[in-house]
CSV table of C-alpha atoms in Angstrom, one decimal:
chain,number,residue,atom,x,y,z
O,1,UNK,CA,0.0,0.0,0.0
O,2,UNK,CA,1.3,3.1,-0.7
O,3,UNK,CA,0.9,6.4,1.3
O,4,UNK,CA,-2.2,7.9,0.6
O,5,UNK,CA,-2.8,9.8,3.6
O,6,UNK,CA,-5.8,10.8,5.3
O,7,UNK,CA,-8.3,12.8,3.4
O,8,UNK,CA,-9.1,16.0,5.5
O,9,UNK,CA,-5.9,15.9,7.5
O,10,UNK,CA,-1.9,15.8,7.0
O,11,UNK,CA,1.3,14.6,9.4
O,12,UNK,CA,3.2,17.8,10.1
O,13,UNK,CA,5.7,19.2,13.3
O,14,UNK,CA,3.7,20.7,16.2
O,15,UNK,CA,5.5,22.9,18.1
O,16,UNK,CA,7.1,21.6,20.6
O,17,UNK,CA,5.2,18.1,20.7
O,18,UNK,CA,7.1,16.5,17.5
O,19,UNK,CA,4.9,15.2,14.6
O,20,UNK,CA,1.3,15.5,15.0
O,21,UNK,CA,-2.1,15.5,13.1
O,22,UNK,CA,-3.6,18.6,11.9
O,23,UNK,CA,-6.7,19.3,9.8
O,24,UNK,CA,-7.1,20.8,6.6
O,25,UNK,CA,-10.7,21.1,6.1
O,26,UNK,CA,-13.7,21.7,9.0
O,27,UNK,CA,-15.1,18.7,11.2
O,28,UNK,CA,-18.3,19.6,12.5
O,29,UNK,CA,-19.2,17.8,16.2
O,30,UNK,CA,-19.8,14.6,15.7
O,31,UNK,CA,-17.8,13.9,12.6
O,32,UNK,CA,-15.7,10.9,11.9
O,33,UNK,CA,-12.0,12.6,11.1
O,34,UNK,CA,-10.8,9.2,10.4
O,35,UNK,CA,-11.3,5.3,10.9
O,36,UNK,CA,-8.2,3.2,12.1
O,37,UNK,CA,-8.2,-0.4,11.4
O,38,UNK,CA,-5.8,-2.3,14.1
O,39,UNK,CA,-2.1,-2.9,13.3
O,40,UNK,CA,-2.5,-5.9,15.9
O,41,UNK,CA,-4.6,-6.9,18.2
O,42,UNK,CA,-5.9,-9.2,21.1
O,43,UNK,CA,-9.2,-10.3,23.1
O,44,UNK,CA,-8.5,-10.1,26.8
O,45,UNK,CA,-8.5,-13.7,28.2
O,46,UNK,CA,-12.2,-12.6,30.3
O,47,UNK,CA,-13.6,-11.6,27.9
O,48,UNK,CA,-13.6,-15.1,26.0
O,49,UNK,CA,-17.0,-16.9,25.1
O,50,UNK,CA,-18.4,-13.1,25.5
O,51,UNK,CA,-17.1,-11.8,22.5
O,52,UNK,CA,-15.4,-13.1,19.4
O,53,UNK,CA,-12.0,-13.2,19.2
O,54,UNK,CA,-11.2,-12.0,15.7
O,55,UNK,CA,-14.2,-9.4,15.1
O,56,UNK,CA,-14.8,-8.7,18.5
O,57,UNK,CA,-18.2,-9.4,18.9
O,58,UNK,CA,-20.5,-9.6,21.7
O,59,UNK,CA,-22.9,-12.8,20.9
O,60,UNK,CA,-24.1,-15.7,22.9
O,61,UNK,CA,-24.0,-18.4,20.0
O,62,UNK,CA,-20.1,-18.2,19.3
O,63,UNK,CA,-18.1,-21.7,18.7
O,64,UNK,CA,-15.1,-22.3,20.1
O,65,UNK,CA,-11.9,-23.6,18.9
O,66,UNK,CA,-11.8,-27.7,18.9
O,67,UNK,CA,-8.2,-27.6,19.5
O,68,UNK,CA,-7.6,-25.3,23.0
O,69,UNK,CA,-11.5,-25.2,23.5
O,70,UNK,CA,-10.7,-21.8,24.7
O,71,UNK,CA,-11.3,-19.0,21.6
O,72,UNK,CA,-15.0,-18.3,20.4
O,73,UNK,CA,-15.7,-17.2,17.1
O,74,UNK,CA,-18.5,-15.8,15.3
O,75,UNK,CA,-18.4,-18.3,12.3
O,76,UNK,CA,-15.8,-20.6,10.3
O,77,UNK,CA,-15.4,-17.3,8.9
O,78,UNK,CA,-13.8,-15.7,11.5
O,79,UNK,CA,-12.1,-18.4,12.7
O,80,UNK,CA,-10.2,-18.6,9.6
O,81,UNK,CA,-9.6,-14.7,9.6
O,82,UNK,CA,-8.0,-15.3,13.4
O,83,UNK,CA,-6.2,-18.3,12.6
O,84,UNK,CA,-2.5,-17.2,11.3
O,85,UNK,CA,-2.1,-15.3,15.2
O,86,UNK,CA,-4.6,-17.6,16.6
O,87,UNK,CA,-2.4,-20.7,16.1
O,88,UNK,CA,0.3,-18.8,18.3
O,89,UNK,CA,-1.3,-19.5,21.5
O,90,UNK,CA,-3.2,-22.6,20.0
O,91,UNK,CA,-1.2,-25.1,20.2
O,92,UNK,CA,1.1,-23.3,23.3
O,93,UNK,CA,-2.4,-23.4,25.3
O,94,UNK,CA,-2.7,-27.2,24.8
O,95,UNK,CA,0.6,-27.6,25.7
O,96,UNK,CA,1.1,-25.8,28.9
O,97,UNK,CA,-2.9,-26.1,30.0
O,98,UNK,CA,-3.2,-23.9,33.3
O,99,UNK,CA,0.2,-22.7,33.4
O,100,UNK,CA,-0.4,-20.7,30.3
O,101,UNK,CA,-0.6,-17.2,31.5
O,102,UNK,CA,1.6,-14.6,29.6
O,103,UNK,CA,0.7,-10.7,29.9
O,104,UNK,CA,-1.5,-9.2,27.3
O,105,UNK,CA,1.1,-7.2,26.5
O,106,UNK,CA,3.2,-10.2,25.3
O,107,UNK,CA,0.4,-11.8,23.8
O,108,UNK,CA,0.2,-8.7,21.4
O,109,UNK,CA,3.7,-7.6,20.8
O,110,UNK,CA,3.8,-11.7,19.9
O,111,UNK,CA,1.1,-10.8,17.3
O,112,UNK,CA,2.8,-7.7,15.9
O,113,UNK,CA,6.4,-10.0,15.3
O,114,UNK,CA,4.4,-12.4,13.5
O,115,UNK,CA,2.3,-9.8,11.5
O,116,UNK,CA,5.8,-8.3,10.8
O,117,UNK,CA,7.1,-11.4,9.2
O,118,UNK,CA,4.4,-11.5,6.8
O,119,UNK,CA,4.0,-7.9,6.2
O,120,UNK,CA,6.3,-5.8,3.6
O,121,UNK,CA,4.2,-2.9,2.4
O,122,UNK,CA,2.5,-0.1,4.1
O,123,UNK,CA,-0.5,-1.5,5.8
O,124,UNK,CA,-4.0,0.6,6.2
O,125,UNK,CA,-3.4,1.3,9.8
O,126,UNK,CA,-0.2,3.4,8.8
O,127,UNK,CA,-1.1,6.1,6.6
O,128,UNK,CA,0.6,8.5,8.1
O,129,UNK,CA,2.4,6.8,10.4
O,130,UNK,CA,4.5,3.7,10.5
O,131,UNK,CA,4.8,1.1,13.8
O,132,UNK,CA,8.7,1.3,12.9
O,133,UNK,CA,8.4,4.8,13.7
O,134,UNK,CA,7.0,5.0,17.4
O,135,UNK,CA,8.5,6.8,19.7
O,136,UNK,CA,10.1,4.3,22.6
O,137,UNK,CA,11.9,6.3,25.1
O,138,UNK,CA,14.4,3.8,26.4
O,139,UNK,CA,16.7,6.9,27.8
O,140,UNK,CA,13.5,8.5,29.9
O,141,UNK,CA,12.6,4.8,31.1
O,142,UNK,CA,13.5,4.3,35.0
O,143,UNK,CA,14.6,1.2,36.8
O,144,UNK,CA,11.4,-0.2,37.8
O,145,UNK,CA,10.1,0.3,33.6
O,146,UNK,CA,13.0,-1.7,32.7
O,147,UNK,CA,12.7,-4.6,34.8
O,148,UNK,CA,8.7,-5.0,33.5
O,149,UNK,CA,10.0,-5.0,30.1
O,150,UNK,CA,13.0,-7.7,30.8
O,151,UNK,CA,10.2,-9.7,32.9
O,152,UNK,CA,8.1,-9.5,29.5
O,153,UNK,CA,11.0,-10.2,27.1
O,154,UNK,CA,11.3,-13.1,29.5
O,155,UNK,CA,7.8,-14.5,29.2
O,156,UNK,CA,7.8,-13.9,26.0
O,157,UNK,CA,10.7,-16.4,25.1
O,158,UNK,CA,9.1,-19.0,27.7
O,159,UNK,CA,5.6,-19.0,26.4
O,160,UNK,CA,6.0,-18.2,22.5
O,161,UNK,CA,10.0,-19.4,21.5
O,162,UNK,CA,9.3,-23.1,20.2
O,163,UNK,CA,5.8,-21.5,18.4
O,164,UNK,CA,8.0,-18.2,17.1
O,165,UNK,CA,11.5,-19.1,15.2
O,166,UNK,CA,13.9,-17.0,15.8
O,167,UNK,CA,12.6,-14.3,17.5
O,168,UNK,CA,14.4,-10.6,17.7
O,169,UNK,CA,17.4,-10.2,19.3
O,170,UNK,CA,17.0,-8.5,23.2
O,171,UNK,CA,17.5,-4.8,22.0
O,172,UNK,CA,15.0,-4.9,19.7
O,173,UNK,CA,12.6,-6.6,21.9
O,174,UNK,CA,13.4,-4.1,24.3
O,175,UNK,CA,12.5,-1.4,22.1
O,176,UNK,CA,9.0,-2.6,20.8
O,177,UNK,CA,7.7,-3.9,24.1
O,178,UNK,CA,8.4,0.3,25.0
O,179,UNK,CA,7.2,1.4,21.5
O,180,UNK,CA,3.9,-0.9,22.2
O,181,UNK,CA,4.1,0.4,26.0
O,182,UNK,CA,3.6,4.0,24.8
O,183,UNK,CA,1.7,4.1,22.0
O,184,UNK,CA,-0.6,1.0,22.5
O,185,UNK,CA,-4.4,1.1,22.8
O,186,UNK,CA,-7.1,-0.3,25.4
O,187,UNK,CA,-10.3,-1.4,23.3
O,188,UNK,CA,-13.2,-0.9,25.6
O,189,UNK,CA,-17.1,-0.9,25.5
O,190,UNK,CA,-19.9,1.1,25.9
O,191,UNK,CA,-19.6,1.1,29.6
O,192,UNK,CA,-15.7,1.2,29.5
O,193,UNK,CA,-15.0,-2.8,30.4
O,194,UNK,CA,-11.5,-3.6,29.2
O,195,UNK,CA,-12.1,-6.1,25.9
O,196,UNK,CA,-8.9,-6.0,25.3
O,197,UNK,CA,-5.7,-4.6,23.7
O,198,UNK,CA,-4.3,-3.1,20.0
O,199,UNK,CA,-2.1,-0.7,18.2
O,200,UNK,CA,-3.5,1.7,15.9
O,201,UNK,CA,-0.5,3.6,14.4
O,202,UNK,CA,-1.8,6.5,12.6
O,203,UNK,CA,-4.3,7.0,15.8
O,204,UNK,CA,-0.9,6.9,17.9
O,205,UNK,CA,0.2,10.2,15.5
O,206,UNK,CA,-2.3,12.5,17.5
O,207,UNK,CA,-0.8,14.5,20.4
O,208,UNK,CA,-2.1,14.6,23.3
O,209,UNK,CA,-4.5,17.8,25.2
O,210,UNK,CA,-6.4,18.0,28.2
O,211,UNK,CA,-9.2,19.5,26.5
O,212,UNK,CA,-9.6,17.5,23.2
O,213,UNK,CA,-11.4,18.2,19.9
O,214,UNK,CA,-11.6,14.7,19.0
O,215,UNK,CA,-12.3,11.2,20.8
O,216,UNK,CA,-11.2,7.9,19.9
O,217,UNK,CA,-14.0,5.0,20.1
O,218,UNK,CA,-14.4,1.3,18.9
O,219,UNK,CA,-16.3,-0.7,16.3
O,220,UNK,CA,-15.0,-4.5,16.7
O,221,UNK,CA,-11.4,-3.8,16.1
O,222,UNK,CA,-11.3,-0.8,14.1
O,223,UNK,CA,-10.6,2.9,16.1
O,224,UNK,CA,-13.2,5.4,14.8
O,225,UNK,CA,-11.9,9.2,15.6
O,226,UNK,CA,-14.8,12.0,15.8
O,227,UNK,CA,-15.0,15.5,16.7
O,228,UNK,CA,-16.4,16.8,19.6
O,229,UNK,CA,-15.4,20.4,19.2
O,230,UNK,CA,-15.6,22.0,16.1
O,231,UNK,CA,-11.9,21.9,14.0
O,232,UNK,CA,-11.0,24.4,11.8
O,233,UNK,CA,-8.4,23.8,9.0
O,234,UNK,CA,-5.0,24.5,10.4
O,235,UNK,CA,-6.4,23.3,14.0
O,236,UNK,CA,-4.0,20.4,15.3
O,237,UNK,CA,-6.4,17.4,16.1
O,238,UNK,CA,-6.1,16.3,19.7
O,239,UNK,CA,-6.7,13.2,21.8
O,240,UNK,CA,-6.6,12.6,25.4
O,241,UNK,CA,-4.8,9.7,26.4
O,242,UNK,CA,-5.6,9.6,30.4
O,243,UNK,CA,-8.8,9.9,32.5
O,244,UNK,CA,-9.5,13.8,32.9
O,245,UNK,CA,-11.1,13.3,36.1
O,246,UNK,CA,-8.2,14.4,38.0
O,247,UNK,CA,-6.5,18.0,38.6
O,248,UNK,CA,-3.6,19.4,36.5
O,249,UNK,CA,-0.6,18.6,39.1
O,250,UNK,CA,-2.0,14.4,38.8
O,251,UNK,CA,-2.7,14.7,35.1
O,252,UNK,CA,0.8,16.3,34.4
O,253,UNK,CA,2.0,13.4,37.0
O,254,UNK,CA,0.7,10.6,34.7
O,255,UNK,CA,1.6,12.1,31.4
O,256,UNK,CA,5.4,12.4,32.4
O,257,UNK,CA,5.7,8.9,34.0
O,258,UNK,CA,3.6,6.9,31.1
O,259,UNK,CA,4.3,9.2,28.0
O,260,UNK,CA,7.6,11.1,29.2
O,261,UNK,CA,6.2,14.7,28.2
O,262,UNK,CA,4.9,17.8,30.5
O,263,UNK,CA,2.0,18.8,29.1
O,264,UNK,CA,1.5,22.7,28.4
O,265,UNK,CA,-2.2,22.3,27.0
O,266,UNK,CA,-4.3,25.0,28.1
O,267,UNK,CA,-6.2,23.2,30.7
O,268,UNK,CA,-2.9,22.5,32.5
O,269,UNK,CA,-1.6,26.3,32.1
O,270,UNK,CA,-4.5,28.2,33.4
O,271,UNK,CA,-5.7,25.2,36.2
O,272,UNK,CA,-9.5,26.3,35.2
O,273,UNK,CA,-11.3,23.2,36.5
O,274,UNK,CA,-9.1,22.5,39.4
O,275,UNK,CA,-11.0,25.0,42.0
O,276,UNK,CA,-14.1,23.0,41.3
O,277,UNK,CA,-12.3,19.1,41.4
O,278,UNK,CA,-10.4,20.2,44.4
O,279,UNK,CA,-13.5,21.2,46.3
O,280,UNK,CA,-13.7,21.2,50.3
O,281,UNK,CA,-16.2,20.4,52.5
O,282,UNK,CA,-18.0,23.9,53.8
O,283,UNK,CA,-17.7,24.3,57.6
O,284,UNK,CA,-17.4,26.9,60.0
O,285,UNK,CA,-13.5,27.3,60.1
O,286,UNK,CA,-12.1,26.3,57.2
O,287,UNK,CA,-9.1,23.8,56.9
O,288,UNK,CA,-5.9,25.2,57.3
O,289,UNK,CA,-3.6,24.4,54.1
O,290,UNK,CA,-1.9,22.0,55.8
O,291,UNK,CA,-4.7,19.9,57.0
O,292,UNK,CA,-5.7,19.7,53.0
O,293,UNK,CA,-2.1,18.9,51.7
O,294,UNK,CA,-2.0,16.0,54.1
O,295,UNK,CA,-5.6,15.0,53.0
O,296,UNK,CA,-4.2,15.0,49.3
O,297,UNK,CA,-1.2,12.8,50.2
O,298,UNK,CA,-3.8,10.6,51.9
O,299,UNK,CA,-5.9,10.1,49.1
O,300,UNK,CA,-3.7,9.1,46.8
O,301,UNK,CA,-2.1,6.5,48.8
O,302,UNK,CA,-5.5,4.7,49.3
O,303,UNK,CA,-6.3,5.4,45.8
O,304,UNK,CA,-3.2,3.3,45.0
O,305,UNK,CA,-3.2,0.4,48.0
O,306,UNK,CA,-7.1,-0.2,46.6
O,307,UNK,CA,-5.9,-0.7,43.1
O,308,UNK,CA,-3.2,-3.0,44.5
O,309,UNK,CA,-5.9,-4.5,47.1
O,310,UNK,CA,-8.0,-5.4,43.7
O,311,UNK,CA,-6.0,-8.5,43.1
O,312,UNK,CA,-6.1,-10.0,46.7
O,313,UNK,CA,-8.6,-9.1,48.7
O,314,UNK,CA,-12.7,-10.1,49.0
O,315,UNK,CA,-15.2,-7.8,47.6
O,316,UNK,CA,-16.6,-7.0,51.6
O,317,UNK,CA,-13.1,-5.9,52.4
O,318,UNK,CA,-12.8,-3.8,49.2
O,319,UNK,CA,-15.9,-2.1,50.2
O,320,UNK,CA,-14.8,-1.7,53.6
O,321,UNK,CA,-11.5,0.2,51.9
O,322,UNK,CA,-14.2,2.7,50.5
O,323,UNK,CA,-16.1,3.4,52.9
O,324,UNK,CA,-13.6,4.2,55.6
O,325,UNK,CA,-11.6,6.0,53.0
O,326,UNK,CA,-14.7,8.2,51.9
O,327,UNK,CA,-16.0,8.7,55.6
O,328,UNK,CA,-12.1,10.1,56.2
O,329,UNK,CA,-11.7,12.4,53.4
O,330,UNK,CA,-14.8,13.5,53.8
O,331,UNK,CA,-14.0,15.4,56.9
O,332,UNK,CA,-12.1,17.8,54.6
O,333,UNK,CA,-13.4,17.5,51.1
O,334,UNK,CA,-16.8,18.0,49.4
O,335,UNK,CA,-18.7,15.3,47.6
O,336,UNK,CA,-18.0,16.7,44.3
O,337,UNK,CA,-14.5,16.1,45.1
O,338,UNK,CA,-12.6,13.7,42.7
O,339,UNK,CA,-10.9,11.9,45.3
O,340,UNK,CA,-14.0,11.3,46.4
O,341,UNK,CA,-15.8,10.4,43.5
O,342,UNK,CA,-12.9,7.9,42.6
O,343,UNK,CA,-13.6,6.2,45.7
O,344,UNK,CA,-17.0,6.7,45.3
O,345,UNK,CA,-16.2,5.2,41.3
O,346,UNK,CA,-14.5,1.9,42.9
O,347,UNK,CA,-17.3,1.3,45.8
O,348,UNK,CA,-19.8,1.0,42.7
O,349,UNK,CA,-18.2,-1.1,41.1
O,350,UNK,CA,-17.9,-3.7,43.9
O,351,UNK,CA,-21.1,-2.9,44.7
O,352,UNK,CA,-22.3,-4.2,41.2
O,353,UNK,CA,-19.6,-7.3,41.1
O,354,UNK,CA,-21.5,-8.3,44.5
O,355,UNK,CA,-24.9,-8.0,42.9
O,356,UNK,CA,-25.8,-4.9,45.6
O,357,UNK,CA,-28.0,-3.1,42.9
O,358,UNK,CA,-29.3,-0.9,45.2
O,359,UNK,CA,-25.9,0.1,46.7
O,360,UNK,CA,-24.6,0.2,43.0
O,361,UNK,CA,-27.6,2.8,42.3
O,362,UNK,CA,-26.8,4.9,45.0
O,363,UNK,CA,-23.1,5.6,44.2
O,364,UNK,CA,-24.3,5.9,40.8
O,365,UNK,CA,-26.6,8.9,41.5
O,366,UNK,CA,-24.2,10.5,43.5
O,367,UNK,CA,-21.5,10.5,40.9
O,368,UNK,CA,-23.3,11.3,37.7
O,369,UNK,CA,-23.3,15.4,38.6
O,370,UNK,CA,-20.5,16.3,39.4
O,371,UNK,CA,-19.0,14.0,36.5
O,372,UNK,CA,-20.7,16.3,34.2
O,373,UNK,CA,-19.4,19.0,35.9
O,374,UNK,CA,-15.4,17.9,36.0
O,375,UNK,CA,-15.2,16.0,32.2
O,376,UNK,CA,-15.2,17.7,28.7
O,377,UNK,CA,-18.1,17.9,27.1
O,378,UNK,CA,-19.4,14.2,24.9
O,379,UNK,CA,-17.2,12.3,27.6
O,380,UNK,CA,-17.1,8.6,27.9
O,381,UNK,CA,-16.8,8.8,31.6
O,382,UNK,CA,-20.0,10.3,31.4
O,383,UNK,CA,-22.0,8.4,29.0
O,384,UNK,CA,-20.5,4.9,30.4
O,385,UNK,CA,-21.7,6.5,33.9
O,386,UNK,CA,-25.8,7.2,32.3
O,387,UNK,CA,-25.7,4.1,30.8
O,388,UNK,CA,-24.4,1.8,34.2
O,389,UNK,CA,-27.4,3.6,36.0
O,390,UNK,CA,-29.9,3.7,33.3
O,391,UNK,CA,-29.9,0.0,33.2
O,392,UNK,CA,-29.8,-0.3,37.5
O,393,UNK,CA,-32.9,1.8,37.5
O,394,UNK,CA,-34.7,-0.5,34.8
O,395,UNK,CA,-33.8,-3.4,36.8
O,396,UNK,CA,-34.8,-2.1,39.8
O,397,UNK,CA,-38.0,-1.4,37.9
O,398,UNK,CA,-37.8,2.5,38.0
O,399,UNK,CA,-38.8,3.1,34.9
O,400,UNK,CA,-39.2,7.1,34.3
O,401,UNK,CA,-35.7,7.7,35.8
O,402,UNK,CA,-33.9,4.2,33.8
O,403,UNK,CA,-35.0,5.8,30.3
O,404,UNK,CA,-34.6,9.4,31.3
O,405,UNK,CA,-30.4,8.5,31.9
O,406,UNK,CA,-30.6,5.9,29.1
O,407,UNK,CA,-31.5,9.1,26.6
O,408,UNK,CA,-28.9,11.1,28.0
O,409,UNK,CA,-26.1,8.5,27.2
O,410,UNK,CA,-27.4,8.2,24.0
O,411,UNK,CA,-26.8,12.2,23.1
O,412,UNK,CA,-23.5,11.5,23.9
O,413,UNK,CA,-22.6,8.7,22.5
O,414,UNK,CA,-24.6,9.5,19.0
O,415,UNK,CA,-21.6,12.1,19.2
O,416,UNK,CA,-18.9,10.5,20.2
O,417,UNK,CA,-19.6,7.1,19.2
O,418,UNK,CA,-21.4,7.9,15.4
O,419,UNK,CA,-25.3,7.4,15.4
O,420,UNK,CA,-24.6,4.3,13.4
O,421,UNK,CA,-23.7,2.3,15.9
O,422,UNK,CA,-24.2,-0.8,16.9
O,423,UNK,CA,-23.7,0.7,21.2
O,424,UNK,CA,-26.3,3.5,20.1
O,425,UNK,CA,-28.5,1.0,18.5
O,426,UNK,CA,-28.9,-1.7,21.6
O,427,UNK,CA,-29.0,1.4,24.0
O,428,UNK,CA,-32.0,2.7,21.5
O,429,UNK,CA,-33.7,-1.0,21.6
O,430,UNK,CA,-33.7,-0.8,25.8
O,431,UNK,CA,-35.5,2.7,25.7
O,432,UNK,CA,-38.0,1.2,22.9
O,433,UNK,CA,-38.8,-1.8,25.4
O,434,UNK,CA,-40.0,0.7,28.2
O,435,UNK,CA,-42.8,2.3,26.3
């Protein structure tokens, strides 16, 4: 394939940020910029007999494979479209049984050797930019970065060497586990559950802001790109690439240590929205500054042992973590508070994992405010948050209120999603059932 660019856009050198994306004609709110097919890709191991593994879709009739009885597939159709990276892991999975457990990480950068080997011309994911060319960092990576990539090199060779001949030498792996590190996508849903994993190179080519004009969603495996602010030719066309929840100091925190750069968007240079995210409780003597520092530091350690408590500990004591956290910070921050509402985030979602509907709803309704409040306009955050609660209010059979937030996710994700589909058309179907 040869490089025939994106019609309405053009690679060119932002200032300061390296090569970037700009547009050359208008994109009205709403409009596709672009459609990415994946470079590479891979169905998380949880999401299996949910969804198919080469298409990515969610079904209840899939088939799976007769070999490893552990990939589902739409049809002999897909199954032979999955087949030349399928057969990877087929044959590895039979062999080592329950002791098969590399990273998806290594699972796709295995896919992306193999596609590699077969590949020799510019491939429709790389328009404008090439996987060769992604930006890997090795001189910004610290210790603790370069012993997860030597542990994945190392899993890599264990679980794929006798399936993959002669695989790259240790420098090179080094470099595209931190190329696919950087510049690697997380495919989710409508109500932003992990499916699984991918790299979409000329997606990877937009900079980041923390106000974006454009939003990156999925239809099976392909990365559909849409405007949600109007873009003007000569505007650069940015993504986001972290949760914008959070106030400038964390956001700048993430960017450096996962994509090496301080961001100078305007967001970050004028702290507009971190008054209102950063929002203390009202009482008659206000804290003193350093009652609230102390608070922060607080926050974000819980905020971190709960993400590490995810993997050992029961759902009871995960909601236990919550609620003590949330009746603590709350003696110096507000409800709308972010550190709040991220605790307030994780206690709903245990809530639903323990079947707790009501307890689910409850978090629910006290998030979905101040969420529209603290994210850009058209945000998934938001529209994943109307849908989880539109669907606990029709299951708790309250009707007027499950279709009222049902509608309201569906304005948003007729935006940032395209009216076309197939999330906007199921969310459509559950409204058309109430009336």
């Amino acid at each position: 394939m040869t490089n025939e660019g994106i019609e309405g856009t053009e690679r060119f050198l932002s200032p300061g940020s390296g090569r970037g994306l700009r547009a050359v004609r208008h994109f009205s709110v709403g409009e596709m910029v672009f459609a990415c097919p994946s470079y590479s890709y891979v169905l998380t191991v949880n999401e299996r007999a949910a969804h198919c593994e080469h298409c990515f879709s969610r079904r209840e009739d899939l088939f799976k494979c007769g070999k490893c009885k552990q990939a589902y597939y739409c049809n002999v159709d897909c199954q032979r479209g999955d087949w030349p990276m399928h057969k990877l892991e087929c044959v590895a999975m039979c062999a080592y049984g329950e002791n098969w457990c590399p990273s998806e990480t290594v699972r796709l950068v295995a896919r992306i050797i193999m596609k590699q080997r077969v590949t020799t011309e510019r491939t429709p994911s790389e328009r404008l930019l090439l996987l060769k060319e992604f930006e890997a960092h090795l001189d910004k990576m610290d210790s603790e970065k370069d012993e997860m990539n030597q542990a994945d090199i190392a899993a890599l060779h264990h679980f794929y060497s006798r399936h993959i001949s002669d695989l790259p030498d240790e420098q090179a792996l080094t470099e595209l586990f931190a190329q696919v590190n950087c510049n690697g996508f997380t495919i989710e849903d409508e109500e932003l559950s992990h499916l699984g994993s991918a790299v979409f190179p000329d997606v990877a080519l937009m900079n980041h802001s923390c106000s974006p004009n454009v939003i990156v969603t999925y239809k099976g495996t392909v990365a559909e790109v849409r405007a949600v602010q109007e873009i003007n030719p000569g505007d650069e066309v940015f993504n986001s690439y972290i949760d914008l929840l959070y106030p400038t100091d964390d956001r700048k925190e993430r960017l450096l240590d996962s994509y090496f750069f301080t961001c100078q968007c305007t967001q970050c240079t004028t702290k507009s929205k971190d008054k209102a995210k950063m929002e203390i409780r009202k009482r008659s003597s206000p804290p003193e500054p350093e009652e609230i520092r102390t608070m922060v530091h607080y926050a974000k350690t819980v905020i971190e042992e709960f993400r590490r408590a995810k993997h050992f500990k029961t759902p009871s004591e995960l909601l236990e973590i919550c609620e003590l956290s949330q009746e603590k910070m709350g003696a110096i921050f507000a409800d709308t508070n972010v550190y709040m509402l991220h605790m307030m985030y994780q206690a709903m979602g245990v809530c639903l994992y323990m079947q707790d509907w009501d307890g689910a709803m409850s978090y629910g309704e006290k998030i979905i405010q101040p969420y529209s409040v603290h994210y850009p306009a058209y945000s998934l955050n938001v529209a994943s948050m109307y849908l989880k609660l539109g669907r606990l209010y029709l299951g708790l059979e309250k009707k007027r209120q499950g279709v009222k937030a049902l509608k309201k996710a569906v304005a948003i994700m007729e935006v940032a999603h395209g009216k076309d589909h197939n999330y906007v058309a199921e969310v459509k179907r559950e409204i058309d059932e109430q009336k």
